[in-house]
mmCIF file of C-alpha atoms in Angstrom:
data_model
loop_
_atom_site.group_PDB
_atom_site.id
_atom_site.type_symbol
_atom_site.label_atom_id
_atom_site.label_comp_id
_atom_site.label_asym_id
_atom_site.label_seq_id
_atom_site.Cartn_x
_atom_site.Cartn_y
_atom_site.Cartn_z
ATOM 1 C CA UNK A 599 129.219 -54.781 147.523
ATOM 2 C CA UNK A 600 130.228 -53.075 150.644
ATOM 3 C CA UNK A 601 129.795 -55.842 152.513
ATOM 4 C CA UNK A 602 131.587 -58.155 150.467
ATOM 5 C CA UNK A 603 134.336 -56.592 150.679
ATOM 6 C CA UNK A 604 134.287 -55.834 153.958
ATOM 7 C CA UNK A 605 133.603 -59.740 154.141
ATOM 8 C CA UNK A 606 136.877 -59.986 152.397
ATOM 9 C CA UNK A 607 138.590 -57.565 153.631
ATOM 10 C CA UNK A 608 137.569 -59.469 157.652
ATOM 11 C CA UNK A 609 138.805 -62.975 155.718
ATOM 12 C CA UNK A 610 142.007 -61.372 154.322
ATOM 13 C CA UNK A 611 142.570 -59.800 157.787
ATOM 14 C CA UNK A 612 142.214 -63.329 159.617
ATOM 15 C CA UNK A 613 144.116 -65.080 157.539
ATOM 16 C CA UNK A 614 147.529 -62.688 157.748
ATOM 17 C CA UNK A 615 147.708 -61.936 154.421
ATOM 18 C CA UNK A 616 146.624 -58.351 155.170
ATOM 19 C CA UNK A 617 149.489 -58.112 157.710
ATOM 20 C CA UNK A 618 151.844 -59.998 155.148
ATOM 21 C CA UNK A 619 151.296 -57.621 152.303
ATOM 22 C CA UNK A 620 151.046 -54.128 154.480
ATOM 23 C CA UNK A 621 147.345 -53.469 153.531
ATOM 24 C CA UNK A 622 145.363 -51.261 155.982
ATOM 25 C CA UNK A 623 141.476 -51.464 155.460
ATOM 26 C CA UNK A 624 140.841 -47.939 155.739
ATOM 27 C CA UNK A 625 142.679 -46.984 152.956
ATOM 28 C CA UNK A 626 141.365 -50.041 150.495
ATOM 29 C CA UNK A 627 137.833 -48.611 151.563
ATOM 30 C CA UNK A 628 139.013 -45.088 150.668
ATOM 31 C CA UNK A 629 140.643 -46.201 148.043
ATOM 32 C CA UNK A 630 137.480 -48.082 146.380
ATOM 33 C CA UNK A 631 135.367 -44.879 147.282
ATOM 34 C CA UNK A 632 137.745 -42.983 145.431
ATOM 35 C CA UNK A 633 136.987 -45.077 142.871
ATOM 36 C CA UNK A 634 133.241 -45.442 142.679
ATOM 37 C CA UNK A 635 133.402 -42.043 142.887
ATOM 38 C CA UNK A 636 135.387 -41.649 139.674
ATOM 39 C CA UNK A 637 133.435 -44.065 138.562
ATOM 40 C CA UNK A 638 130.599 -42.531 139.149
ATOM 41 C CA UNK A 639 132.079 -38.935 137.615
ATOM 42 C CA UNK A 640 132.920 -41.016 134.530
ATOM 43 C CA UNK A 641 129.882 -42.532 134.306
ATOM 44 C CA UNK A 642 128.000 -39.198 134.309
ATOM 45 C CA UNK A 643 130.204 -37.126 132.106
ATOM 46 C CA UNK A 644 132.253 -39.723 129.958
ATOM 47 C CA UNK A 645 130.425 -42.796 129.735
ATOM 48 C CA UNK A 646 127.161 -41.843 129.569
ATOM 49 C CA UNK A 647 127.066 -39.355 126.991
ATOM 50 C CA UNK A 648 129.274 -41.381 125.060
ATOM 51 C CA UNK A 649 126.866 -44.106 124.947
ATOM 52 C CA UNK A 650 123.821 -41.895 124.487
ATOM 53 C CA UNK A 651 125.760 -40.271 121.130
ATOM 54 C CA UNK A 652 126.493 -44.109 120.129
ATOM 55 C CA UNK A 653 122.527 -44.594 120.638
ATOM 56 C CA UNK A 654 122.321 -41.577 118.680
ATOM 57 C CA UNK A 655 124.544 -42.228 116.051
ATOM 58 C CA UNK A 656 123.120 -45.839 115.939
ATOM 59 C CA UNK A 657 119.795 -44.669 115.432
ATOM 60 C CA UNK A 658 120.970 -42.442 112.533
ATOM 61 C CA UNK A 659 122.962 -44.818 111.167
ATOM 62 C CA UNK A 660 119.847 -47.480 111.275
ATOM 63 C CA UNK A 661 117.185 -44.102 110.207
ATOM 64 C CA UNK A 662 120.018 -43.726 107.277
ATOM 65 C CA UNK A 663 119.696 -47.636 106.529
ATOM 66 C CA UNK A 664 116.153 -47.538 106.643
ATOM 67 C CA UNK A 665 115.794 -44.454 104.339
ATOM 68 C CA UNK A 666 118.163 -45.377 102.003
ATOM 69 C CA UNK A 667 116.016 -48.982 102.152
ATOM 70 C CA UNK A 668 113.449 -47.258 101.976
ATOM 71 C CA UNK A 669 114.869 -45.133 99.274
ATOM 72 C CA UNK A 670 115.694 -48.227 97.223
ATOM 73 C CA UNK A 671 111.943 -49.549 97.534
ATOM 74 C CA UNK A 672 111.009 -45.757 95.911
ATOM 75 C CA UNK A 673 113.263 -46.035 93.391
ATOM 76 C CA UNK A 674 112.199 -49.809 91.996
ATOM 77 C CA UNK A 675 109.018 -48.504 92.647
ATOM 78 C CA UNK A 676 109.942 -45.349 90.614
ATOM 79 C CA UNK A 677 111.795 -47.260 88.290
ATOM 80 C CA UNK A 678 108.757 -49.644 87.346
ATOM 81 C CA UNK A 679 106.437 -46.911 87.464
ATOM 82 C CA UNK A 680 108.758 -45.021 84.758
ATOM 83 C CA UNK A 681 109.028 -48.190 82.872
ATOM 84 C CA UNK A 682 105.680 -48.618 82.603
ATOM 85 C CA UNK A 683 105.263 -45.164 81.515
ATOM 86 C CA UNK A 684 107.778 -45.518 78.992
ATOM 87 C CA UNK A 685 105.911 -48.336 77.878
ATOM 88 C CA UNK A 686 102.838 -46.540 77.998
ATOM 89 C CA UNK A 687 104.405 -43.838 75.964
ATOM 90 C CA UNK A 688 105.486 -46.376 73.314
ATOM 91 C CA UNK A 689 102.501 -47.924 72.924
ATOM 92 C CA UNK A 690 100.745 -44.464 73.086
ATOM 93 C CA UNK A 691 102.845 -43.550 70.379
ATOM 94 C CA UNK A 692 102.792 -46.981 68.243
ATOM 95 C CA UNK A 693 98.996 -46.034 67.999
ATOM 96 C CA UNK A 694 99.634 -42.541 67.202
ATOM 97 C CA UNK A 695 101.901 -43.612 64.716
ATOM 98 C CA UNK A 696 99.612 -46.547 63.347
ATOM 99 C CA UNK A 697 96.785 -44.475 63.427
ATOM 100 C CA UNK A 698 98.754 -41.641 61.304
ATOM 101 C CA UNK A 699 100.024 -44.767 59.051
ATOM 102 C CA UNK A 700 95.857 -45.482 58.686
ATOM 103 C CA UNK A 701 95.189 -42.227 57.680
ATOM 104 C CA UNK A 702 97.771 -41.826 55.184
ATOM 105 C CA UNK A 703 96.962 -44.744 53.358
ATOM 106 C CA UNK A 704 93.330 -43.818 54.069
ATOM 107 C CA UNK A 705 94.087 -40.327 52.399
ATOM 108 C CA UNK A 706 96.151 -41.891 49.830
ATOM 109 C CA UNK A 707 93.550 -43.958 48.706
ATOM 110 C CA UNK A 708 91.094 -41.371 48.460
ATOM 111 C CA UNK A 709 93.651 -39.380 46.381
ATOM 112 C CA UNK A 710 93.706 -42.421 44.391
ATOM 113 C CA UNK A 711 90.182 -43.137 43.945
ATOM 114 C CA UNK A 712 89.053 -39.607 43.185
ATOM 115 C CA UNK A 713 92.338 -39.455 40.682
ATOM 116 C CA UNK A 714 91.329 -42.731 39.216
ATOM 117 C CA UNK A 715 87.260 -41.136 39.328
ATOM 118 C CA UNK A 716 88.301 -38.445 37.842
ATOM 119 C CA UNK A 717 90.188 -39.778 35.137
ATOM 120 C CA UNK A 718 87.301 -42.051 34.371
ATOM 121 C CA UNK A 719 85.257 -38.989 34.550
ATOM 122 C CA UNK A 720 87.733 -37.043 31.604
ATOM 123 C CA UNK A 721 88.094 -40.568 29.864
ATOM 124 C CA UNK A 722 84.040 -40.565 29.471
ATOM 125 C CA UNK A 723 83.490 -37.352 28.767
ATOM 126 C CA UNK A 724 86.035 -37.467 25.954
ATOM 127 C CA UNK A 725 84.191 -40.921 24.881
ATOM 128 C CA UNK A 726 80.984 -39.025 24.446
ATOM 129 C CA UNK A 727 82.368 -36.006 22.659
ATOM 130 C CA UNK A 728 84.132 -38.819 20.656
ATOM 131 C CA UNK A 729 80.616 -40.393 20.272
ATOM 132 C CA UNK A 730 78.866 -37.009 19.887
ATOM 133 C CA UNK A 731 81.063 -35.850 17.221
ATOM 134 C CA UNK A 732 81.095 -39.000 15.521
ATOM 135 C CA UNK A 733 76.934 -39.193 15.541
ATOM 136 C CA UNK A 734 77.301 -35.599 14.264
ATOM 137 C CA UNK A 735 79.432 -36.311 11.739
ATOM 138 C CA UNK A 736 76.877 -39.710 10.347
ATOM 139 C CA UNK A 737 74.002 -37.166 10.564
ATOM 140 C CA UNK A 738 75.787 -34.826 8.294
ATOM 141 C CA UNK A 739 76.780 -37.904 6.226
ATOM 142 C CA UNK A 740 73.467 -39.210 6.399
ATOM 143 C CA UNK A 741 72.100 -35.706 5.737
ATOM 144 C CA UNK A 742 74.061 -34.941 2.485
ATOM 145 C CA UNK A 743 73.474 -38.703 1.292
ATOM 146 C CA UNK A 744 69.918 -38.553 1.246
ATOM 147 C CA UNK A 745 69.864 -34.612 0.031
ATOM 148 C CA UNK A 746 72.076 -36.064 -2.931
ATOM 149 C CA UNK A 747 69.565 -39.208 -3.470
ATOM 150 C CA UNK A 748 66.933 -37.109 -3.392
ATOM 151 C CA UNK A 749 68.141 -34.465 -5.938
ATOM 152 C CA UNK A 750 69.006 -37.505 -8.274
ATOM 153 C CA UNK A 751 65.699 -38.529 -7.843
ATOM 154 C CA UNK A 752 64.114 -35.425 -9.051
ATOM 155 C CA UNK A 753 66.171 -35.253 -11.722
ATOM 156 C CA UNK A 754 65.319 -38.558 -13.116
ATOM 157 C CA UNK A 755 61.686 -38.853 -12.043
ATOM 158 C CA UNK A 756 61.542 -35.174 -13.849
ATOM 159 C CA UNK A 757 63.042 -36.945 -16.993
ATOM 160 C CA UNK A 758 61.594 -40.265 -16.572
ATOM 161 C CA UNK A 759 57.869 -39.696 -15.661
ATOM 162 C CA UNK A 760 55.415 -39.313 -18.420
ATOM 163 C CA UNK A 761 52.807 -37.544 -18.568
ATOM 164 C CA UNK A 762 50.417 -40.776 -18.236
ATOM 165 C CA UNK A 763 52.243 -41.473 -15.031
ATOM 166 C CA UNK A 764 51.877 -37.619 -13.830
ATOM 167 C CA UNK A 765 48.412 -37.922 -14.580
ATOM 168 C CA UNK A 766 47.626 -41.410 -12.758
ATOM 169 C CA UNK A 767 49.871 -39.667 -9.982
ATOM 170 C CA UNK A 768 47.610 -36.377 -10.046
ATOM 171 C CA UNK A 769 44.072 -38.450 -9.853
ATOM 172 C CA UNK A 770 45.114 -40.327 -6.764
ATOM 173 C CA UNK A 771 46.559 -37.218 -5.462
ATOM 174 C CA UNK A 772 43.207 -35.683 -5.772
ATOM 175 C CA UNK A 773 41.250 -38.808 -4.064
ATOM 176 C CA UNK A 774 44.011 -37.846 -1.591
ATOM 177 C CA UNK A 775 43.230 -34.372 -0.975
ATOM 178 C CA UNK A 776 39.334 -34.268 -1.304
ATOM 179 C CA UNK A 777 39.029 -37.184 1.163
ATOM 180 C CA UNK A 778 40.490 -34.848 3.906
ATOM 181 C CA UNK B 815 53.736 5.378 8.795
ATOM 182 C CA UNK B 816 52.580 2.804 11.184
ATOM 183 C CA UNK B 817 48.542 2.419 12.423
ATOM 184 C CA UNK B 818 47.637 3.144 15.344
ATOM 185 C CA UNK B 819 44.852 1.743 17.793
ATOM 186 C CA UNK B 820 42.474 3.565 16.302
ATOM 187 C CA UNK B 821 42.949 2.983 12.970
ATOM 188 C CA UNK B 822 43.287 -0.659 13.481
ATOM 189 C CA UNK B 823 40.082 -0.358 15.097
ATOM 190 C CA UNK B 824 38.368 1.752 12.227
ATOM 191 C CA UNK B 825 39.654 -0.803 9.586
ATOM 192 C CA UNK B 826 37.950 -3.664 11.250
ATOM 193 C CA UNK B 827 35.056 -2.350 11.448
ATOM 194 C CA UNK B 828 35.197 -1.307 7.798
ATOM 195 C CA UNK B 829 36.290 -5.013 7.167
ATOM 196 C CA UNK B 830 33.193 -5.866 8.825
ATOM 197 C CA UNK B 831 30.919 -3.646 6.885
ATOM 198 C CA UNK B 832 32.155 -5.390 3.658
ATOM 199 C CA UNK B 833 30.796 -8.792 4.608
ATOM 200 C CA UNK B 834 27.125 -9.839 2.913
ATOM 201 C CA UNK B 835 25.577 -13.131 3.887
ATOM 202 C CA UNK B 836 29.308 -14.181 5.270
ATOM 203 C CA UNK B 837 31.222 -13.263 1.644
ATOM 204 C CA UNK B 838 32.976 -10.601 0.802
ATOM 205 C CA UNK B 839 30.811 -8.044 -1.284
ATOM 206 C CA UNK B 840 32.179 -6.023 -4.448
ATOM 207 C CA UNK B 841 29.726 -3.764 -4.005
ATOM 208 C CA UNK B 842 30.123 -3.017 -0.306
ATOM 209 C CA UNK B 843 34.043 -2.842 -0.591
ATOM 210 C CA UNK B 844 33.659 -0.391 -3.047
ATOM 211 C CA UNK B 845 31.159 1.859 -0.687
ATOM 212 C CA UNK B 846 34.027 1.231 1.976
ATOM 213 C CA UNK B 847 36.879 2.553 -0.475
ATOM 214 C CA UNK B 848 34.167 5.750 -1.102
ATOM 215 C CA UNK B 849 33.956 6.430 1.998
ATOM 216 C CA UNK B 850 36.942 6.291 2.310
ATOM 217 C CA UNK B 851 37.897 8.465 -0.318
ATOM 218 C CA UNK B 852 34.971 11.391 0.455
ATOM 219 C CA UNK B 853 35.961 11.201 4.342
ATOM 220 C CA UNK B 854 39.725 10.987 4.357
ATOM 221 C CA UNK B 855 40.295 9.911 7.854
ATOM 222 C CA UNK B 856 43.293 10.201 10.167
ATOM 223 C CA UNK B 857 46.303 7.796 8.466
ATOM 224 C CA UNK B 858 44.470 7.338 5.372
ATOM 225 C CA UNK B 859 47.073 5.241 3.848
ATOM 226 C CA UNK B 860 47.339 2.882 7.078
ATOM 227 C CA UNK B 861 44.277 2.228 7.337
ATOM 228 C CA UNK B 862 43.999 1.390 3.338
ATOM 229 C CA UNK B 863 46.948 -1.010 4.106
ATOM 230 C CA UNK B 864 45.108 -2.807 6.540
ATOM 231 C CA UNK B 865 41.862 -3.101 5.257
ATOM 232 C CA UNK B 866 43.413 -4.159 1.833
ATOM 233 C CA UNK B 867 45.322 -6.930 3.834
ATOM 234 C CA UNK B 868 41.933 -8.127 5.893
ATOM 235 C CA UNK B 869 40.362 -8.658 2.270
ATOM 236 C CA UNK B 870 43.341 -10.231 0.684
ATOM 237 C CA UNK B 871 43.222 -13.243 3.901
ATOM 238 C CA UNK B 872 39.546 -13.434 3.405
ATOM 239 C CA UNK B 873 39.293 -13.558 -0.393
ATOM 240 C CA UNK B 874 42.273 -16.229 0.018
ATOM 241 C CA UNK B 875 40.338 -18.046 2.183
ATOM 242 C CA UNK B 876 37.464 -18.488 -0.935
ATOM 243 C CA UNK B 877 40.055 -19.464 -3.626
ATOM 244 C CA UNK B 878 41.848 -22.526 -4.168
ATOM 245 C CA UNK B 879 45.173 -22.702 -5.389
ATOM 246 C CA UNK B 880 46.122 -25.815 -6.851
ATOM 247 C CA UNK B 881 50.051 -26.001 -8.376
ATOM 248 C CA UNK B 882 50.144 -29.344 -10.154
ATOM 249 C CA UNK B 883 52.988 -31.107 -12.243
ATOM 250 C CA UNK B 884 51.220 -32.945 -15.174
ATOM 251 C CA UNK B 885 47.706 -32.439 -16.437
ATOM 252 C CA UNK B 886 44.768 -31.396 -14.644
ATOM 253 C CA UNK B 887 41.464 -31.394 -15.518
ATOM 254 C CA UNK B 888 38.734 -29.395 -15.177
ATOM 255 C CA UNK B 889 36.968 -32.309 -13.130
ATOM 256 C CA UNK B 890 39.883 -32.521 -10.605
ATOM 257 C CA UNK B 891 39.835 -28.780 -10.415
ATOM 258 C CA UNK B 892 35.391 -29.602 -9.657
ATOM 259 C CA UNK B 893 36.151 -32.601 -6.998
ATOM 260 C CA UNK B 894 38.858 -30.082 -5.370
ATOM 261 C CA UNK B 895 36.089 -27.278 -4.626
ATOM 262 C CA UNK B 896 34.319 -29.298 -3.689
ATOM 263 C CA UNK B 897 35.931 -30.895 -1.130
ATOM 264 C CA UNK B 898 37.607 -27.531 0.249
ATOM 265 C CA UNK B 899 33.899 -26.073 0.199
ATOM 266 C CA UNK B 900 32.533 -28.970 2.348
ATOM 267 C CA UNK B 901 35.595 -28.404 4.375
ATOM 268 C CA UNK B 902 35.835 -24.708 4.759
ATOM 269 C CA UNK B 903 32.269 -24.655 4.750
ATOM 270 C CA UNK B 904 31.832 -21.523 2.563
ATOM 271 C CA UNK B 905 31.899 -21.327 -1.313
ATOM 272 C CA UNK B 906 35.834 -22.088 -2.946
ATOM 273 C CA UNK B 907 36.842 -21.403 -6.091
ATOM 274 C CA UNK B 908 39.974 -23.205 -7.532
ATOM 275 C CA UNK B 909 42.209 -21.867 -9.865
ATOM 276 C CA UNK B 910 45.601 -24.062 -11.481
ATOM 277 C CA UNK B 911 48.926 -22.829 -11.559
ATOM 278 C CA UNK B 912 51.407 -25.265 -13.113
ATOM 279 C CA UNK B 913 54.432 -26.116 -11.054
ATOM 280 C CA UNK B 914 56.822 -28.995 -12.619
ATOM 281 C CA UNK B 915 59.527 -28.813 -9.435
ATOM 282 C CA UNK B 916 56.243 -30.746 -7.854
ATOM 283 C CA UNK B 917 57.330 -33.916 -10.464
ATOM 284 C CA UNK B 918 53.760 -35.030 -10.008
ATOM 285 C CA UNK B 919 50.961 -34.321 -7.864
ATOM 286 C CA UNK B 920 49.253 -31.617 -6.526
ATOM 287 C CA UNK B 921 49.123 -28.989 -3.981
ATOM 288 C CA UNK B 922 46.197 -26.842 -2.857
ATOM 289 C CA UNK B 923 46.666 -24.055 -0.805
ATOM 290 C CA UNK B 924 43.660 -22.476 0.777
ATOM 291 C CA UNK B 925 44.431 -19.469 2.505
ATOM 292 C CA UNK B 926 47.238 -20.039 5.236
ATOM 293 C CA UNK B 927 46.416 -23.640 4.828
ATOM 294 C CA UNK B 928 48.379 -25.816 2.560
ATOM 295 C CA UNK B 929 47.426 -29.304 1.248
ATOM 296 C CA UNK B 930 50.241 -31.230 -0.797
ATOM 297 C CA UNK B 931 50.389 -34.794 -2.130
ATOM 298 C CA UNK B 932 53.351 -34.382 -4.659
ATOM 299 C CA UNK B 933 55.977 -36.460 -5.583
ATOM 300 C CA UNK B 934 58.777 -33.890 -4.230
ATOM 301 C CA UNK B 935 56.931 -33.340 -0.652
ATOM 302 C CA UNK B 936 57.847 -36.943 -0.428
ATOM 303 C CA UNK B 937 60.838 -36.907 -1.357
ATOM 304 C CA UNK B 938 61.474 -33.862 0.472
ATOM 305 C CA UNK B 939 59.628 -35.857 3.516
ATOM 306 C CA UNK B 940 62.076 -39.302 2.995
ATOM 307 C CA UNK B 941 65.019 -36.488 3.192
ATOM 308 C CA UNK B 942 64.182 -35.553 6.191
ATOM 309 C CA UNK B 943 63.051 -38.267 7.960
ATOM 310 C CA UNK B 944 66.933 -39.840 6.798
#
């Protein structure tokens, strides 16, 4: 760089311009040392930090993008994870609920069937006593019938039987009693 | 007053002592009652009671009674000691007794046992079998 502008500065210097416009080559080299030294300060102290705080700053601004990208990939991923829990849950709960639906109707038709056995159970009990006391009641019937036949019987064999038939009656009575 | 062992013991053996060729003997229960009398033993009176009852049974057992309804005759009375002799296989003697709630028929009783072929047994029988 030096040497192009000393280059230019020789070129400049041949040509008259540098007489022309009052330029003395000392003091443009002094003058650009000055500033590539300022340059330089600047570079150290203004520039450079700046740039490594933008780098900084970039790279929090692209960690920030990233996390919250990554952040958004969680949260589908959280989101479809709690909506298939919740869908777990309600189909968890759908059986819980169809299996406590089962068992009520299971209990309520046991209730039912041992109401409806027992009721049977009273209805044939009560049948039988029906029957019992019924039976009873023709055996009595039966009972007094045949005590009253009976006792008419005596009464008119005792008036009707002669002593012919009581005697016919007593002989095969005796072949009866001595052929024991 | 109630026997004891000992004088149910005493008045079978006296029951015993009465007994000639397997019948009861007049003459034997009436050495039983002496001795009876002379010795006067422990519950006298029991022991009367029991013998008494021993030859009541066994005397039973030797008689017949027949209750009939209608007319019986000696020959029925005959064929009916007969029979209960063969039967019993001792000597029976029958004796009537009329009974007209029988209607018709007879009944022998022969100790505890009772024979019947009336006309009321069977009605009393058809009764029950209704």
């Amino acid at each position: 760089m030096l040497s192009t502008l000393l280059a230019v500065t020789e070129t400049a210097h041949e040509s008259g311009i540098v007489q022309q416009f009052g330029l003395e080559p000392k003091f443009v080299i002094m003058q650009v040392v000055s500033f590539l030294i300022l340059f330089g300060v600047l570079y150290q102290f203004g520039i450079k930090p700046t740039i490594s705080t933008m780098e900084a700053r970039n790279q929090k601004i692209a960690d920030g993008l990233r996390h919250a990208e990554e952040t958004q990939v969680r949260l589908a991923a959280a989101q479809q994870e709690s909506a298939q829990l919740i869908k777990a849950a309600q189909h968890e709960a759908q059986k819980v609920v169809d299996e406590a639906r089962k068992i009520a109707k299971e209990f309520g038709d046991k209730q039912q069937t041992e109401a409806t056995a027992r009721a049977a159970d009273t209805l044939a009990k009560a049948q039988q006593a029906i029957e019992l006391e019924h039976r009873k009641m023709l055996d009595q019937a039966r009972g007094e019938i045949a005590r009253l036949v009976v006792k008419t019987t005596e009464q008119v064999l005792a008036k009707k039987l002669s002593e012919a038939d009581r005697a016919a009656y007593n002989t095969a009575a005796t072949q009866e009693l001595t052929a024991i | 007053m109630r026997a004891d062992k000992k004088t149910k013991l005493l008045a079978k053996q006296l029951f015993k002592l009465s007994f000639v060729d397997g019948r009861i003997s007049a003459d034997h229960v009436a050495g039983v009652l002496g001795y009876v009398e002379k010795n006067a033993p422990r519950r006298a009176l029991a022991l009367l009671k029991l013998y008494l009852r021993a030859v009541q049974t066994e005397v039973a057992k030797s008689q017949a009674l027949v209750e009939h309804a209608g007319p019986v005759s000696d020959a029925t009375l005959k064929l009916i000691e007969a029979a209960m002799a063969k039967k019993y296989q001792r000597p029976v003697t029958a004796s009537a007794r009329a009974n007209p709630r029988l209607l018709a028929g007879l009944r022998v009783r022969v100790g505890s046992d009772v024979y019947e072929s009336t006309v009321a047994g069977q009605l009393a029988a058809l009764s029950s079998a209704v």
